[in-house]
Amino acid sequence: AKLEKIAIFPINAFGVMNDRVMAPVGKKTHLMAIGTLSDHTTLKLNSSVTWKSEDEQIAIVSNQGEITPKKMGKINITATKDGISETLKFEVIHAKIAKIMIEPDNKIETPLGREIELTVSGILTDGRKVGNLATHIRLLPTNAATMRYEIGKPPVLVPVTPGEATVTATVDGHIATSSITITPEVLERIIITPEKPSVPLYGTIQLTAKGVFSNSNEPKDITNVAWDTTSRFGIVALDNKGKVTLLKDGDTNIIATKNSIQSTVTITSEDKLASISFPKKGYYIEKGKSGKPLEVIGTTQSGKQILLPNSSLKFHSNDSKVASVINGRITNPRQGSVTITAIYELWSDKGRKLLRAQMRFTCIEHVYSVTCRIPKPSR
């Protein structure tokens, strides 16, 4: 039997109108070629016919009769075998929705109090993604959540109690489903009080931390808060309860952390030091004797004077062979004179500033005592 006629049938066409097969851009369409033989039998010919697209910029066709639409337009698809041909009218139309999904995710987890705005996105047949598709998102019966709808706005899922919920959406026959797990309330932020703490030098302040949870804007007491400081220069002493003592004049951050949530406040000096000075400009000591601890006075911006602990100062001698300062005392004195410099480091957000004071130190060989007697006047 010989081939007498070929017929072409679309297998999964998007639609047919006026004998023209239609498919959106990117949506592959399969064609089947059926041959009629001289003995009136039929035979599937897909792999044995030659397929041809009239314009491959609009659509291409494989050796198996699979059409890949590339851009909008109208063409003819031809199947040929043994000199027998048949033509199919084919039209590529604009891309259509291939699937939809509920955003933000198909599996959503949210704590009590944290509402979720739900939208529907789609993937087109050409691979592009489109968002905010107009549709109605429906909540299946549950006690865990409710839905809030407002005209012109995406629907909002409102958690009610810990549990499970399911929402569905339908667009052009495509269905999307999303499962939602509602968990107990979670800590969202920490509030440290006072918000702008200031402390006098060597003064102490107690910081407190309260938590704001997902289901309430009212701060609540929280426990197991970890306290830390960004200071690398020993500006403050901080205990595990949030008690802060200002050891050096300067600014530093205090951090409260719980469940990976952090909050920070900046501790500032209430009355910053403006200068430092020695009470005496000169100091004498007898050779071979130890000196008293040096005293350095700090003067604040308001004029208040503070005796600074020697541990907060650095001392420098311009001639360590004559004398040096160790632990705030002049040591190893030998006869001669040196200049002792006291240095105080002041830290702020602008960096480090050094306050200096100088005193002349003299080591003498001996200290002599002289007694003077005044004669009594004669009568």
Short mmCIF file of N, CA and C in Angstrom, two decimals, residues 2-9 32-36 45 48-53 76-89:
data_model
loop_
_atom_site.label_atom_id
_atom_site.label_comp_id
_atom_site.label_asym_id
_atom_site.label_seq_id
_atom_site.Cartn_x
_atom_site.Cartn_y
_atom_site.Cartn_z
N LYS A 2 0.42 2.24 -0.77
CA LYS A 2 1.19 3.47 -0.89
C LYS A 2 0.50 4.60 -0.11
N LEU A 3 1.34 5.56 0.32
CA LEU A 3 0.83 6.75 1.02
C LEU A 3 0.08 7.63 0.04
N GLU A 4 -1.15 7.97 0.41
CA GLU A 4 -1.96 8.82 -0.46
C GLU A 4 -2.26 10.19 0.16
N LYS A 5 -2.31 10.26 1.50
CA LYS A 5 -2.71 11.52 2.13
C LYS A 5 -2.12 11.59 3.54
N ILE A 6 -1.82 12.84 3.95
CA ILE A 6 -1.33 13.09 5.32
C ILE A 6 -2.29 14.05 6.03
N ALA A 7 -2.61 13.75 7.27
CA ALA A 7 -3.43 14.65 8.10
C ALA A 7 -2.62 15.01 9.35
N ILE A 8 -2.72 16.29 9.78
CA ILE A 8 -1.99 16.78 10.96
C ILE A 8 -2.99 17.12 12.07
N PHE A 9 -2.72 16.60 13.25
CA PHE A 9 -3.60 16.84 14.39
C PHE A 9 -2.80 17.44 15.55
N MET A 32 0.67 15.60 15.56
CA MET A 32 0.71 14.20 15.13
C MET A 32 0.35 14.13 13.65
N ALA A 33 1.20 13.43 12.89
CA ALA A 33 0.95 13.24 11.46
C ALA A 33 0.43 11.82 11.24
N ILE A 34 -0.75 11.71 10.66
CA ILE A 34 -1.38 10.42 10.37
C ILE A 34 -1.48 10.26 8.85
N GLY A 35 -0.93 9.17 8.34
CA GLY A 35 -0.99 8.92 6.90
C GLY A 35 -2.09 7.93 6.54
N THR A 36 -2.74 8.20 5.43
CA THR A 36 -3.75 7.27 4.89
C THR A 36 -3.15 6.58 3.67
N LEU A 45 2.93 8.77 11.42
CA LEU A 45 4.11 9.08 10.61
C LEU A 45 5.09 10.07 11.27
N SER A 48 8.79 9.78 10.59
CA SER A 48 9.20 9.50 9.20
C SER A 48 8.85 10.61 8.23
N VAL A 49 8.17 11.66 8.71
CA VAL A 49 7.87 12.79 7.84
C VAL A 49 8.90 13.89 8.06
N THR A 50 8.98 14.79 7.14
CA THR A 50 9.86 15.95 7.28
C THR A 50 9.00 17.15 7.68
N TRP A 51 9.31 17.70 8.84
CA TRP A 51 8.56 18.84 9.35
C TRP A 51 9.28 20.14 8.98
N LYS A 52 8.50 21.17 8.67
CA LYS A 52 9.10 22.45 8.30
C LYS A 52 8.24 23.60 8.79
N SER A 53 8.92 24.61 9.36
CA SER A 53 8.25 25.84 9.79
C SER A 53 8.46 26.91 8.73
N ASN A 76 2.74 28.75 8.66
CA ASN A 76 2.28 27.42 8.26
C ASN A 76 3.32 26.39 8.67
N ILE A 77 2.86 25.26 9.17
CA ILE A 77 3.71 24.12 9.49
C ILE A 77 3.40 23.02 8.49
N THR A 78 4.43 22.48 7.84
CA THR A 78 4.24 21.48 6.78
C THR A 78 4.88 20.16 7.15
N ALA A 79 4.16 19.07 6.88
CA ALA A 79 4.68 17.72 7.04
C ALA A 79 4.73 17.07 5.65
N THR A 80 5.90 16.49 5.28
CA THR A 80 6.08 15.94 3.93
C THR A 80 6.69 14.54 4.01
N LYS A 81 6.13 13.62 3.16
CA LYS A 81 6.70 12.26 3.04
C LYS A 81 6.32 11.69 1.66
N ASP A 82 7.34 11.16 1.01
CA ASP A 82 7.15 10.52 -0.30
C ASP A 82 6.41 11.43 -1.26
N GLY A 83 6.73 12.71 -1.22
CA GLY A 83 6.11 13.67 -2.13
C GLY A 83 4.72 14.10 -1.73
N ILE A 84 4.20 13.56 -0.63
CA ILE A 84 2.88 13.94 -0.14
C ILE A 84 3.06 14.94 1.01
N SER A 85 2.34 16.07 0.98
CA SER A 85 2.48 17.12 2.00
C SER A 85 1.13 17.51 2.56
N GLU A 86 1.18 18.05 3.76
CA GLU A 86 0.01 18.63 4.39
C GLU A 86 0.46 19.83 5.22
N THR A 87 -0.35 20.87 5.23
CA THR A 87 0.00 22.12 5.91
C THR A 87 -0.99 22.40 7.03
N LEU A 88 -0.43 22.88 8.17
CA LEU A 88 -1.25 23.28 9.32
C LEU A 88 -1.08 24.77 9.55
N LYS A 89 -2.19 25.48 9.68
CA LYS A 89 -2.12 26.90 10.01
C LYS A 89 -1.86 27.05 11.51
#
